[in-house]
Each structure stands twice: as structure tokens, then as C-alpha cells.
Coordinates of C-alpha atoms in Angstrom, one line a residue:
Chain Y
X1 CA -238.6 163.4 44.3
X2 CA -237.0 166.6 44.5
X3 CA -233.8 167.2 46.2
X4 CA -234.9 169.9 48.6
X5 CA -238.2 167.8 49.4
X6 CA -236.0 164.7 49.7
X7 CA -233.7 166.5 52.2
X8 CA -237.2 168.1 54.4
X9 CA -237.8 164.4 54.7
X10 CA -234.5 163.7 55.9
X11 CA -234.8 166.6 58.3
X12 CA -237.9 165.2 59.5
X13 CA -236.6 162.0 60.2
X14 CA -238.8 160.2 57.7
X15 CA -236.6 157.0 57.0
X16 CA -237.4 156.7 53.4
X17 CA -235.6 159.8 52.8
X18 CA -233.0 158.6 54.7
X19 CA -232.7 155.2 52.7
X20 CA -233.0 157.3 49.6
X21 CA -230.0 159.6 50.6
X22 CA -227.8 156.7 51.5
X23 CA -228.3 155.2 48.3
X24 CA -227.4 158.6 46.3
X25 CA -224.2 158.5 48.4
X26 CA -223.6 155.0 47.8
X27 CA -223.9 155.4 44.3
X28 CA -222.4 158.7 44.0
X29 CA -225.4 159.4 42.0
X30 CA -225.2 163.1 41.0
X31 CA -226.0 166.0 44.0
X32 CA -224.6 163.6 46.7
X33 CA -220.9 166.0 47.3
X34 CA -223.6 168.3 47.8
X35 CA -225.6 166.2 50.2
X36 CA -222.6 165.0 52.3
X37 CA -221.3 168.6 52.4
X38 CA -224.6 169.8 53.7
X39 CA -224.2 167.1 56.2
X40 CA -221.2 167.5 57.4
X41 CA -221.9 170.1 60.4
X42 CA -224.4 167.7 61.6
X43 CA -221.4 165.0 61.8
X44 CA -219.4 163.6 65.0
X45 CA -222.4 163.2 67.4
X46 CA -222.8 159.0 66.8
X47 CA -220.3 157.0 68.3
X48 CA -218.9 154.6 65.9
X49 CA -218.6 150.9 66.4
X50 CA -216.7 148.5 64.3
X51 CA -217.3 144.3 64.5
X52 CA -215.1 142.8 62.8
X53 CA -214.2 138.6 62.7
X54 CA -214.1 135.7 61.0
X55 CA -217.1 134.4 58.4
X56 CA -219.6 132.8 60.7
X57 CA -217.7 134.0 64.1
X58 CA -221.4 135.7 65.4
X59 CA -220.7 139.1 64.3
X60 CA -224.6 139.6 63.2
X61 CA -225.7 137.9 66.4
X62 CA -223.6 139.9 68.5
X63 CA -225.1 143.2 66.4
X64 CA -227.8 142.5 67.1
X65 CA -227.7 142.0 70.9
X66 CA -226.1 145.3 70.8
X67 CA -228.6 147.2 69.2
X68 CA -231.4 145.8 72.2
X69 CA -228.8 146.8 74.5
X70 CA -228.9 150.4 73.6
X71 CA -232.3 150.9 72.5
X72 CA -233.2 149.4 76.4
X73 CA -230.9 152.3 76.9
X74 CA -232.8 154.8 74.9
X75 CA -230.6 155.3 72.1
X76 CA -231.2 155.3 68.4
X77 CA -229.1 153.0 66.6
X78 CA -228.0 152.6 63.0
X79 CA -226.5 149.2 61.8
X80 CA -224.6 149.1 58.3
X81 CA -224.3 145.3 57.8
X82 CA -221.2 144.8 54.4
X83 CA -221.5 141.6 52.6
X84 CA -219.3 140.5 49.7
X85 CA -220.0 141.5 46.0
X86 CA -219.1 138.8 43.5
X87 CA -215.6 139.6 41.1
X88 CA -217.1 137.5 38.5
X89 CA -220.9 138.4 38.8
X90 CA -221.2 142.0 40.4
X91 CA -223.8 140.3 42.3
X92 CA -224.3 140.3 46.2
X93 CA -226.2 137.9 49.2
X94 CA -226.9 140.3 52.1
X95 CA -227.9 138.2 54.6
X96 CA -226.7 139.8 57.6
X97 CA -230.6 140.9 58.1
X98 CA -231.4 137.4 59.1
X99 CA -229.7 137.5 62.3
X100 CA -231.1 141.2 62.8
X101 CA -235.0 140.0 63.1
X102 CA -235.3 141.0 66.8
X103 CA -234.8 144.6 66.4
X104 CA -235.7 144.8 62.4
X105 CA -239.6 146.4 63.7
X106 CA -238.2 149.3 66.2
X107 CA -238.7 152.5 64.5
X108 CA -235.2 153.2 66.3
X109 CA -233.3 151.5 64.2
X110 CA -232.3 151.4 60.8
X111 CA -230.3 148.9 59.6
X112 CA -228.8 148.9 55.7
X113 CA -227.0 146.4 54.0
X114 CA -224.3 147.5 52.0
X115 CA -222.1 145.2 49.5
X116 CA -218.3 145.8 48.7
X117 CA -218.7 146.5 45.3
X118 CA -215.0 145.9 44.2
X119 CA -213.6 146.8 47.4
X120 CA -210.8 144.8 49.4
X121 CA -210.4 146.1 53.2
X122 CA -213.5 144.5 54.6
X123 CA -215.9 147.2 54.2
X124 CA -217.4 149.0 50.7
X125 CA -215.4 152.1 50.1
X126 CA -218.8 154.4 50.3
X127 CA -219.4 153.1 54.0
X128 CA -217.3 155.6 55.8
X129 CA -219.9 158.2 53.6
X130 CA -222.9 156.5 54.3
X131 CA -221.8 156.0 58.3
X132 CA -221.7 160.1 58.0
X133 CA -225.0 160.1 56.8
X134 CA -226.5 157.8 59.3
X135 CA -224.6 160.3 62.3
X136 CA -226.3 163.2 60.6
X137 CA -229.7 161.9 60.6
X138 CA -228.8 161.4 64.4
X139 CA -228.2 157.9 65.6
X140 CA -226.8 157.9 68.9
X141 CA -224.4 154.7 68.2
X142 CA -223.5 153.3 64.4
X143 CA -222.6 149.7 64.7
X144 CA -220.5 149.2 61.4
X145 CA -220.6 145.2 60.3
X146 CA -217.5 143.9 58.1
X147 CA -217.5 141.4 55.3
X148 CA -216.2 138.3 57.2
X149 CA -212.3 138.9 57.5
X150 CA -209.4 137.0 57.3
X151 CA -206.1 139.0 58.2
X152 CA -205.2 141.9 56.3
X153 CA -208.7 143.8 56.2
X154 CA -208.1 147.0 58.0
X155 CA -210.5 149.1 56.6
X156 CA -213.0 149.1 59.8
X157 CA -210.0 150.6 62.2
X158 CA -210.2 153.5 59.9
X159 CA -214.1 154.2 60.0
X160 CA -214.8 153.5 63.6
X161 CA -213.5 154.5 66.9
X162 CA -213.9 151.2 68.9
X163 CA -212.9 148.1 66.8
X164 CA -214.2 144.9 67.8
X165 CA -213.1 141.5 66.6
X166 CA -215.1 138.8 67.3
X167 CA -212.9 135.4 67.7
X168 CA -214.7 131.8 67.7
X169 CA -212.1 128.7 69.4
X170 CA -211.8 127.6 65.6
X171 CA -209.9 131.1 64.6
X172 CA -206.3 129.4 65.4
X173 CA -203.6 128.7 67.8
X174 CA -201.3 130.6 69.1
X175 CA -199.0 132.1 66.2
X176 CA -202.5 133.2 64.6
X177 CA -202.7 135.9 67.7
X178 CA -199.1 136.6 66.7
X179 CA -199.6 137.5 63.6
X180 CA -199.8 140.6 61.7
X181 CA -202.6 142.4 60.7
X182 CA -206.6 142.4 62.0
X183 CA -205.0 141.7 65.5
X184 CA -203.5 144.8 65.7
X185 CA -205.8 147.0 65.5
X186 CA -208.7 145.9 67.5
X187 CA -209.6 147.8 71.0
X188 CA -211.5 144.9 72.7
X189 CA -211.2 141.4 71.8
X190 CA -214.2 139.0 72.0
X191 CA -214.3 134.9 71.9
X192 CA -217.5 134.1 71.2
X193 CA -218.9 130.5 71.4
X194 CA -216.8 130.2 74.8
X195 CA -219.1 127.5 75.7
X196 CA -217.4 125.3 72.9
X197 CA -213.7 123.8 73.5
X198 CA -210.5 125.6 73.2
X199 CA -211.9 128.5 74.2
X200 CA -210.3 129.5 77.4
X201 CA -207.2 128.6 75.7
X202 CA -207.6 131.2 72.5
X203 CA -208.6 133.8 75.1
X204 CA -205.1 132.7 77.0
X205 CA -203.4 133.1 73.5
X206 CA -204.7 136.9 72.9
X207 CA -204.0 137.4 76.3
X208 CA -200.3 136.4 76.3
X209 CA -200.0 138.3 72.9
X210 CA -201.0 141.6 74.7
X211 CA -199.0 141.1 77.2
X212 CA -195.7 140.5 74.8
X213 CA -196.8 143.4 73.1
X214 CA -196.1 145.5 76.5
X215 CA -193.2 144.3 76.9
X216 CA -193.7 141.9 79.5
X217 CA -192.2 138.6 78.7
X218 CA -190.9 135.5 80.7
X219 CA -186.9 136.7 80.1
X220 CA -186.5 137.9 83.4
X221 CA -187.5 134.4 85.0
X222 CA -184.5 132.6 86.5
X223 CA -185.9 129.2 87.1
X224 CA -188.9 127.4 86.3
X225 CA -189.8 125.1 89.1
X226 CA -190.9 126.9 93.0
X227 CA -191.1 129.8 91.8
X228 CA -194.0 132.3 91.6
X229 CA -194.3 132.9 88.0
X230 CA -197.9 134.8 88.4
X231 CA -195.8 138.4 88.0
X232 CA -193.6 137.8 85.3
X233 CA -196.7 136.2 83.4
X234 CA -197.7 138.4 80.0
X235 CA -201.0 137.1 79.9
X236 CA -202.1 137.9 83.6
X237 CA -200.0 141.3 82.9
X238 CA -202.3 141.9 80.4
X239 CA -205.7 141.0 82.0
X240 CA -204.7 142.7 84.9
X241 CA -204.0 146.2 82.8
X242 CA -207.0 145.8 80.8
X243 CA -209.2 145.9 84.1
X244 CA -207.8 148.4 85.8
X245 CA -208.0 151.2 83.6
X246 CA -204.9 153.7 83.1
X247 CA -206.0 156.6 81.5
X248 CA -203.2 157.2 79.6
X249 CA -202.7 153.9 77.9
X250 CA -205.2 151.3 76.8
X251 CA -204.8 147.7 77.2
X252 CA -207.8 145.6 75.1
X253 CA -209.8 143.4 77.0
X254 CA -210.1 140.1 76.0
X255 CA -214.0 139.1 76.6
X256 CA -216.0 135.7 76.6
X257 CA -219.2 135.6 75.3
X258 CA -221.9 133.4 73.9
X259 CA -224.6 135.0 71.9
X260 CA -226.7 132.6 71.4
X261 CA -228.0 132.4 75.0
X262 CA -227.1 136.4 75.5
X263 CA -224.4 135.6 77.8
X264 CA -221.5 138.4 78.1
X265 CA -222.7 140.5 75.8
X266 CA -223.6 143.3 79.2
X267 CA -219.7 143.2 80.0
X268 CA -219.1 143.9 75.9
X269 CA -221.6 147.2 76.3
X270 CA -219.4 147.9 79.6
X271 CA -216.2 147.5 77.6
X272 CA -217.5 149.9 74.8
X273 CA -218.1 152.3 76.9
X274 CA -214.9 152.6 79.0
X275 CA -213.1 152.5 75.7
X276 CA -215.0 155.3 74.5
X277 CA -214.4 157.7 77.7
X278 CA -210.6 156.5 77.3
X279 CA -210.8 158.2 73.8
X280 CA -212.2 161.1 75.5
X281 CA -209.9 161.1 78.4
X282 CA -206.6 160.8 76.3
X283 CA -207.7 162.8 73.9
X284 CA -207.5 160.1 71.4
X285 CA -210.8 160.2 69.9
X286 CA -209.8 163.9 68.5
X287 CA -207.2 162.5 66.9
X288 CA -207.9 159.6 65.8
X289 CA -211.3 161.4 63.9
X290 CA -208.6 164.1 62.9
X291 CA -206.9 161.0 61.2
X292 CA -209.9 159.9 59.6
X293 CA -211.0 163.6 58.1
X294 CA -207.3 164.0 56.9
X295 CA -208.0 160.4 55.1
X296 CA -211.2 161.2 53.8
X297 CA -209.6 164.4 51.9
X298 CA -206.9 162.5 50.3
X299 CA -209.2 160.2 49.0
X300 CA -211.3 162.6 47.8
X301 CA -208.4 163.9 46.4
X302 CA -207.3 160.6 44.7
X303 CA -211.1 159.6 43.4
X304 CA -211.2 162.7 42.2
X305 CA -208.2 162.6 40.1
X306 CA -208.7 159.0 39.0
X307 CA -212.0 160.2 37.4
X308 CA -210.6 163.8 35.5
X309 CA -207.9 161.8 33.9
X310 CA -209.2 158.7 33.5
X311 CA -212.4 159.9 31.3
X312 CA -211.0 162.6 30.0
X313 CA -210.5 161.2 26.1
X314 CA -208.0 163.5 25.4
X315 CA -205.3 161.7 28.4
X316 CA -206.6 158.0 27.1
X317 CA -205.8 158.8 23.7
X318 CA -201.9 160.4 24.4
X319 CA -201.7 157.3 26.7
X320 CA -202.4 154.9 23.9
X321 CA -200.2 157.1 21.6
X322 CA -197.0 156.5 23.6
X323 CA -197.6 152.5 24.6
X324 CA -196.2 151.3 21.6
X325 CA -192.8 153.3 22.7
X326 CA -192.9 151.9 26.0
X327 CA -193.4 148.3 24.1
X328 CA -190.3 148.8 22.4
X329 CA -188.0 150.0 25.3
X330 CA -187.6 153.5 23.8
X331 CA -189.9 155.3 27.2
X332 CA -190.4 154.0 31.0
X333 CA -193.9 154.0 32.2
X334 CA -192.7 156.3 35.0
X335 CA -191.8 159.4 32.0
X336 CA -194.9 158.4 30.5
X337 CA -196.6 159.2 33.9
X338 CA -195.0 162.0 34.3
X339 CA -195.3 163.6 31.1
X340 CA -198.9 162.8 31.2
X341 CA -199.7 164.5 34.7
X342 CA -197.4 167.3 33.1
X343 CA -200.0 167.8 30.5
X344 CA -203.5 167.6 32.4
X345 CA -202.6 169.9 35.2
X346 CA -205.4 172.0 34.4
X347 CA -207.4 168.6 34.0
X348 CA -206.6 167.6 37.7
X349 CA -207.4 171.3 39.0
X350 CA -210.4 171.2 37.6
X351 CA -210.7 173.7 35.6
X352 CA -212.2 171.8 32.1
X353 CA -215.2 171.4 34.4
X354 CA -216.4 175.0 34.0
Chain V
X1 CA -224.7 151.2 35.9
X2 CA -225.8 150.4 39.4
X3 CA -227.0 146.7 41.0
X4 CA -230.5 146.2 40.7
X5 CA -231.4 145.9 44.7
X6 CA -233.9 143.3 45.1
X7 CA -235.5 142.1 48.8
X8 CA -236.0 138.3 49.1
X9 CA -238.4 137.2 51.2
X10 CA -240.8 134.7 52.9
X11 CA -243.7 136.1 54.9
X12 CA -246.6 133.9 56.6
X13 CA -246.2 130.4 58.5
X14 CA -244.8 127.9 55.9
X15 CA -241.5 126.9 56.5
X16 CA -240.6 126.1 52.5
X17 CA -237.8 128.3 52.0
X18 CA -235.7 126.4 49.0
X19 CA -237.6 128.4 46.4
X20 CA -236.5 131.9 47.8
X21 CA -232.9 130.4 48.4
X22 CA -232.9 129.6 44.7
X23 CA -234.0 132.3 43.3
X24 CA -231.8 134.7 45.8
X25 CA -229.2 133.0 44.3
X26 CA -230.2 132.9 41.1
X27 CA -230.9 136.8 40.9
X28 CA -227.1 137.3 42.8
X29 CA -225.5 135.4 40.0
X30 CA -227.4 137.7 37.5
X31 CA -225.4 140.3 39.4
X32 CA -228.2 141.9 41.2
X33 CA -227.8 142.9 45.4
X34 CA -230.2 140.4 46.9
X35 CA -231.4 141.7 50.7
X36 CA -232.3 137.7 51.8
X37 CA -234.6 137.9 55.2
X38 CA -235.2 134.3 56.2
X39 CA -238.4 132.7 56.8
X40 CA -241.7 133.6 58.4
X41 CA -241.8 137.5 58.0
X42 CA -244.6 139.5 58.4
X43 CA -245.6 142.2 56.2
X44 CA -244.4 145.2 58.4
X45 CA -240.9 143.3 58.5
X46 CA -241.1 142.9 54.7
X47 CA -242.2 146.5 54.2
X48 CA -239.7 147.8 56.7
X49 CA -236.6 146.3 55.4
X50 CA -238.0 147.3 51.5
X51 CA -237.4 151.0 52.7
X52 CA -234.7 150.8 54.7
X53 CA -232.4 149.4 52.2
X54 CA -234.2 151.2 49.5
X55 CA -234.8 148.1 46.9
X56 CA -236.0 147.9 43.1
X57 CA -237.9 144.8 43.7
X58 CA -239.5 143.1 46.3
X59 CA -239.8 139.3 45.6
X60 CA -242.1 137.3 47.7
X61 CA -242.9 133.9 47.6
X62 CA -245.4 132.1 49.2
X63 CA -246.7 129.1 49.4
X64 CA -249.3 129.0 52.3
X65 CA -251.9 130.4 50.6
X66 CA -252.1 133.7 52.3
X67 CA -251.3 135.5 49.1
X68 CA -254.3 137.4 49.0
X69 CA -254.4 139.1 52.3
X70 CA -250.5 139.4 52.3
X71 CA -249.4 140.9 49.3
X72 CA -251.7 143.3 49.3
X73 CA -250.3 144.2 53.0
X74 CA -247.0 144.7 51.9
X75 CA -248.1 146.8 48.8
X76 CA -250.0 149.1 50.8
X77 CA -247.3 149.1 53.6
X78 CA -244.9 150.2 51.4
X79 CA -247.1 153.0 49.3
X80 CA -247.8 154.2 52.7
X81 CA -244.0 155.4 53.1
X82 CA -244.2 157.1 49.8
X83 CA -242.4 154.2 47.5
X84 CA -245.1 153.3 45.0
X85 CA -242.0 152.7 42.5
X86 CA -241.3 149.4 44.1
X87 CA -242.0 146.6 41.6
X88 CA -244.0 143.7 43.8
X89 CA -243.0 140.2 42.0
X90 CA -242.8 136.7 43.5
X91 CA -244.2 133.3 43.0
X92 CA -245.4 130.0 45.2
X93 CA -248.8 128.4 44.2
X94 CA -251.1 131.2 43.3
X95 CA -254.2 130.6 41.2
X96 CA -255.1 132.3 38.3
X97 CA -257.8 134.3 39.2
X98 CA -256.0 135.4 42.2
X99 CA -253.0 136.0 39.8
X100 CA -255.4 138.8 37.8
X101 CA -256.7 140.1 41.1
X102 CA -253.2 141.7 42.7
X103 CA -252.2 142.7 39.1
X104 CA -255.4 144.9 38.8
X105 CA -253.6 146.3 41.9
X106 CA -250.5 147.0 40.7
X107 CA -248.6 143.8 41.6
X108 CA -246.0 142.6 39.2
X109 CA -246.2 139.2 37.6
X110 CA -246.1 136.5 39.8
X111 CA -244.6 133.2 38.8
X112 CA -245.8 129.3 39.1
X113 CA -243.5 126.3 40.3
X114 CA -241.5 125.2 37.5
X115 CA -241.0 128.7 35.8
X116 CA -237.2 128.7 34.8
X117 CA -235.5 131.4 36.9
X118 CA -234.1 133.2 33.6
X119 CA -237.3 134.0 32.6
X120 CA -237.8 135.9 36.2
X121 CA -234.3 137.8 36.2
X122 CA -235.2 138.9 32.2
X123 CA -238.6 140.3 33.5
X124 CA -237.0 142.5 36.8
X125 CA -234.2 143.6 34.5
X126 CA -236.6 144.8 31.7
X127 CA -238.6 146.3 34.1
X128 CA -235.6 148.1 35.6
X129 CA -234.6 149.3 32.6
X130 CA -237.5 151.0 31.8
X131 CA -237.7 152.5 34.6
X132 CA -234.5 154.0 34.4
X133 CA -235.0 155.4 31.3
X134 CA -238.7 157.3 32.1
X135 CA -236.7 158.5 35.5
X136 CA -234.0 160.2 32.8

């Protein structure tokens, strides 16, 4: 298929094409800085959601009550689903489909699997690019699924501008909530399976970790018995910030909800959505999609690099040259570095391409 | 070189889904991006998801004996969006002559109980190699 008859496709909503263009951007198969650059006007209309949790915590469940819940609303969705790739294979299970079934026949929704090839952060590092492509075909809301997380993968905060994380009672105690990390970042908190025990007390624990995290601790208390500890409690602080909204600041909810039977899932919708006009209101969501653009150019910046140097023969074969001096003590690795970059500056501007 | 994409799946009523589990496994561990679906999809679900995530292969097994009114479904479902470049493979309990019948119409091999599943990941990756090299 041609590339202009592949983009008339596109432009005509035919999701074939639209398939087809994700995969040239996933694979950074050749004409795709040419097809995300075309796109890029069309960018910013979606709203971007990111679920992010535990292996097995309900994130494709929960997806996929989301997607019903907007379509009822009259709005296209697009669903990218990440799955693990294998270190020692390359190979990849997607199965986030399975849980999809529901909504896998409505011609308003197009769901893609994508795996992390190599990458670390909980998502695959074309997903930001293919989440751009599904916002210029026109989805109204992108619903960005991570790999199952543990602590540290961030990567999601970056891409969408609500972050979900989708707790289950087994996900910890209470120095899990006070930990580092996926905690941080999320704008609405969800326990899922709240109908199975420990619940209420993991949705306590975020709570009281919110409320720390204002500053609102139990120091102040003089006494513990008779007195009316209600106020001074971080917990209720924090509930009682998160619903009444303050336009200025913005307190995550913490929300119960168990997807199997489609309970809570219409206050999760609700929650989205006053997060979102928050963003609006503060002016947050400008800056925090400035934030992302000025990310996306670095890494541009730094893939782009990586590959100049790092196929160019002529920089692999100095490197080699000066290894055995680094061996024996007689350069660092850093002057090596240096002299390299010294010597490819036309290499990393570019201008061997022409 | 990229994965090989492959879609897994198990349309019509039986509920025997250990041979698509194996082999989704089997094809992941040949380093391949396996789309698994679950049981019980129909064609349009089959055909839908084969675009959507734009896959190399769609592997079908079957063991209800439906073969010949759903394969042919799937293959015509998935023309009709313009992807005749999709190889059509699976396996399940498929007679002979019915074997000959869906590759007069363009489906790929289709593979008996017992096959070994090396033999199955040698034929997609041959096929996807030539492929790749008439698309160069």
C-alpha cells in the first residue's frame, strides 16, 4: 500500500489503515517521523487515561467497564493494552484482549496490544507515539493499560494526564502506601476487589498516606483518651479534601470498586472527570502536556543520537581502537567519551545523512 | 527484525482451549507477539482483533467441527478490510478432504493433533520470511 493511499485511509477513518500506521510507528519502520509529524496538528483533542497496578489487580476489567461507560456516553475510545516482552526470548503473551470481549465488536473502539520490547517503565517506549496516533485519528478518550507494576514503573505518569492505580487488599500494609515510587504519582486511587477482606483497611492506609503527605499528622494531639481525634485525623483530612474539590490543589480520591459485578466503576468515571476539569481549571493540563512535548524532544534527541554514533562504523571502530588503553589504565572512559563526541560532531548534527 | 505478530484464537462452542494455550506459548517462546483472545469467538471477533492489532498470522484452532463454515468466515472477513496478506493457519481435527478444500482457498496449512509445535513455528517463520523479502 502506498503511503499517501495508506494515510486517505487513515483520514477516512478506515481502521486498517489505522492499525497499519500504528505498527509503522511502533516499528519505526521507515516514513513514520514523517507520519507522526503530519500528525501532530491533529494532536491534544483525546483525553489521556493511564491504569496502572499490580499483575492481576483488574486493570483489564476495569478498562474495559470504562470503555462501555463512554461509548454509553457517545465517545470513541482507543485502548492500548502493554504486556511484557520476554529478555530471554523477544517473545510476548498479550492477553489483556481477553478481558476486553464486551466492547471488542463496537466499531468505536479500537483496542491494540502493544509489548514492551526491552523497555523498563511499565509501558513500551513507542506507546507515547502510538497514543499520538490514536488522538489524531480522533478518539475522544485513550485509556493507556501498563504491564502489571511493581514500584518504580513511572512511565504512564509521563504519557497520560489522569493516572490511575488500581490496588487489590493483597498489594500491602501500610509502609507499602509509604513508599516511594508508583504511589506518588497517581491522581485517583482505586481498591478493587473491596468485597474481599482488608479492604477498607488498605483504602484507610492510602488515605492516612495522603493525608501525611499534606501535612496533617497526629503531632498536634495532646492526649489520647476523650478527646475528639476526628480533626487532627490525616486520613479523614484527606477524604474530606478529596471530596470537596479546591481548585487550586488536588487531593486523590481513594475509590472502592469491584469490577466484577460493575460496582463503583460510575464514581471512577465521575472521578475522571473532575480530575480532568482540575487540569483545566489550574492550568495544569497545559503544563503538564508542555512537560511531556519538552520530553518527547529530548528523547528524540537522545534516540537520535544513540543511532548516528552508534551505527556509524567509523565511531565503533575509534572506540575499539582506544579500549585497549582504557584496559591498561593509560585513558578514562570519560576522555574517551569525550574525544569521541569531539570527533562525530558533524555525525550528531546530521550532516553525513545528506 | 521485527516480532512476527500472530493472533491466537478459539472461535465456535467447544470449550477445549489447552491446544491454543500451547501453542500461544509455544510461538511466544519462539519469540513471536502472540494476541491470545480466549475461548468461544466468533468470526467478526476474530476478524476484528486480526486488524486491529495488525497480525502476520492468524492461528485458529478448532475442534467442533465447524471448520468449514468458520474459516472460511474469518478469511473473507478479513479480505473484506483489505488484508489478504494475512497467513490463515491453525489445527484441531480437520479431515483431509476438508484440509484440501480451505487450501484451494487460500488457507494456510492446517495441522492435526499430535503435530510437534516446532514443525508449526518453522512453517509461520518461513512463510514470514518470504514474505518479507517479495515486500522488499
Amino acid at each position: 500500500m502506498s503511503s499517501n493511499r495508506l494515510m486517505d485511509d487513515f483520514d477516512a477513518g478506515k481502521p486498517a489503515a489505522l492499525a497499519r500506521v500504528v505498527s509503522i510507528v511502533e516499528n519505526h519502520r521507515e516514513g513514520f517521523e514523517q507520519i507522526l509529524g503530519d500528525l501532530h496538528p491533529r494532536t491534544g483533542r483525546a483525553r489521556r487515561i493511564g491504569l496502572t497496578g499490580p499483575p492481576g489487580a483488574g486493570k483489564s476489567t476495569i478498562t474495559a467497564l470504562l470503555v462501555k461507560r463512554f461509548r454509553e456516553a457517545g465517545l470513541r475510545v482507543g485502548v492500548i493494552a502493554v504486556d511484557p516482552t520476554s529478555p530471554f526470548t523477544g517473545g510476548a503473551l498479550l492477553g489483556d484482549r481477553v478481558r476486553m470481549e464486551s466492547v471488542a465488536l463496537d466499531p468505536g473502539v479500537f483496542i491494540r496490544s502493544m509489548a514492551t520490547r526491552g523497555s523498563l517503565g511499565g509501558l513500551a517506549a513507542a506507546t507515547r507515539e502510538v497514543a499520538d496516533v490514536l488522538d489524531a485519528f480522533g478518539f475522544d478518550r485513550l485509556l493507556i493499560e501498563t504491564v502489571g507494576v511493581g514500584q518504580s514503573e513511572l512511565d504512564v505518569a509521563r504519557t497520560a494526564d489522569t493516572t490511575a492505580l488500581i490496588l487489590v487488599p493483597e498489594s500491602g500494609d501500610s509502609i507499602q502506601t509509604l513508599k516511594a515510587g508508583v504511589m506518588e504519582v497517581a491522581d485517583i486511587f482505586v481498591v478493587n476487589k473491596a468485597d474481599r477482606p482488608g479492604a477498607d483497611r488498605l483504602r484507610n492506609d492510602v488515605e492516612l498516606m495522603l493525608g501525611l503527605r499534606k501535612g496533617v499528622s497526629f503531632g498536634s494531639v495532646p492526649a489520647h483518651h476523650g478527646i475528639d481525634l476526628k480533626r487532627m485525623n490525616p486520613a479523614r483530612a484527606a477524604r474530606e479534601a478529596a471530596a470537596a474539590p479546591n481548585p487550586a490543589e488536588w487531593t486523590p480520591p481513594v475509590l472502592s470498586t469491584i469490577a466484577t459485578k460493575d460496582e463503583g466503576i460510575t464514581d471512577f468515571v465521575a472521578a475522571l472527570d473532575r480530575h480532568f476539569a482540575y487540569l483545566e481549571q489550574s492550568g495544569k493540563l497545559g503544563a503538564r502536556r508542555r512537560e511531556r512535548l519538552r520530553e518527547r524532544v529530548m528523547d528524540i534527541v537522545e534516540q537520535k543520537i544513540r543511532v548516528r554514533l552508534w551505527k556509524d562504523t567509523a565511531t565503533m571502530s575509534r572506540l575499539e581502537l582506544q579500549l585497549p588503553s582504557v584496559e591498561e589504565g593509560r585513558a578514562t572512559p570519560f576522555a574517551v567519551a569525550d574525544q569521541l563526541l569531539r570527533q562525530s560532531g558533524e555525525l550528531v548534527r546530521g550532516e553525513e545523512d545528506k | 527484525m521485527r516480532p512476527i505478530r500472530v493472533l491466537v484464537a478459539k472461535p465456535g462452542l467447544d470449550g477445549h482451549d489447552r491446544g491454543a494455550k500451547v501453542v500461544a506459548a509455544a510461538l511466544r517462546d519462539a519469540g513471536m507477539e502472540v494476541i491470545y483472545t480466549g475461548l468461544h469467538q466468533t468470526p467478526e471477533m476474530i476478524a476484528t482483533a486480526a486488524i486491529q492489532e495488525d497480525v502476520d498470522v492468524i492461528g485458529l484452532s478448532i475442534l467442533s467441527g465447524a471448520h468449514m463454515t468458520l474459516i472460511p468466515r474469518v478469511q473473507d472477513l478479513v479480505h473484506a478490510q483489505g488484508r489478504d496478506d494475512i497467513l490463515i493457519t491453525g489445527g484441531g481435527i480437520i479431515p483431509k478432504e476438508d484440509v484440501d478444500t480451505l487450501e484451494r482457498r487460500g488457507i494456510g496449512r492446517l495441522f492435526g493433533p499430535g503435530t510437534p509445535t516446532t514443525e508449526l513455528i518453522a512453517y509461520i517463520k518461513e512463510w514470514f520470511a518470504t514474505r518479507e523479502k517479495q515486500e522488499a
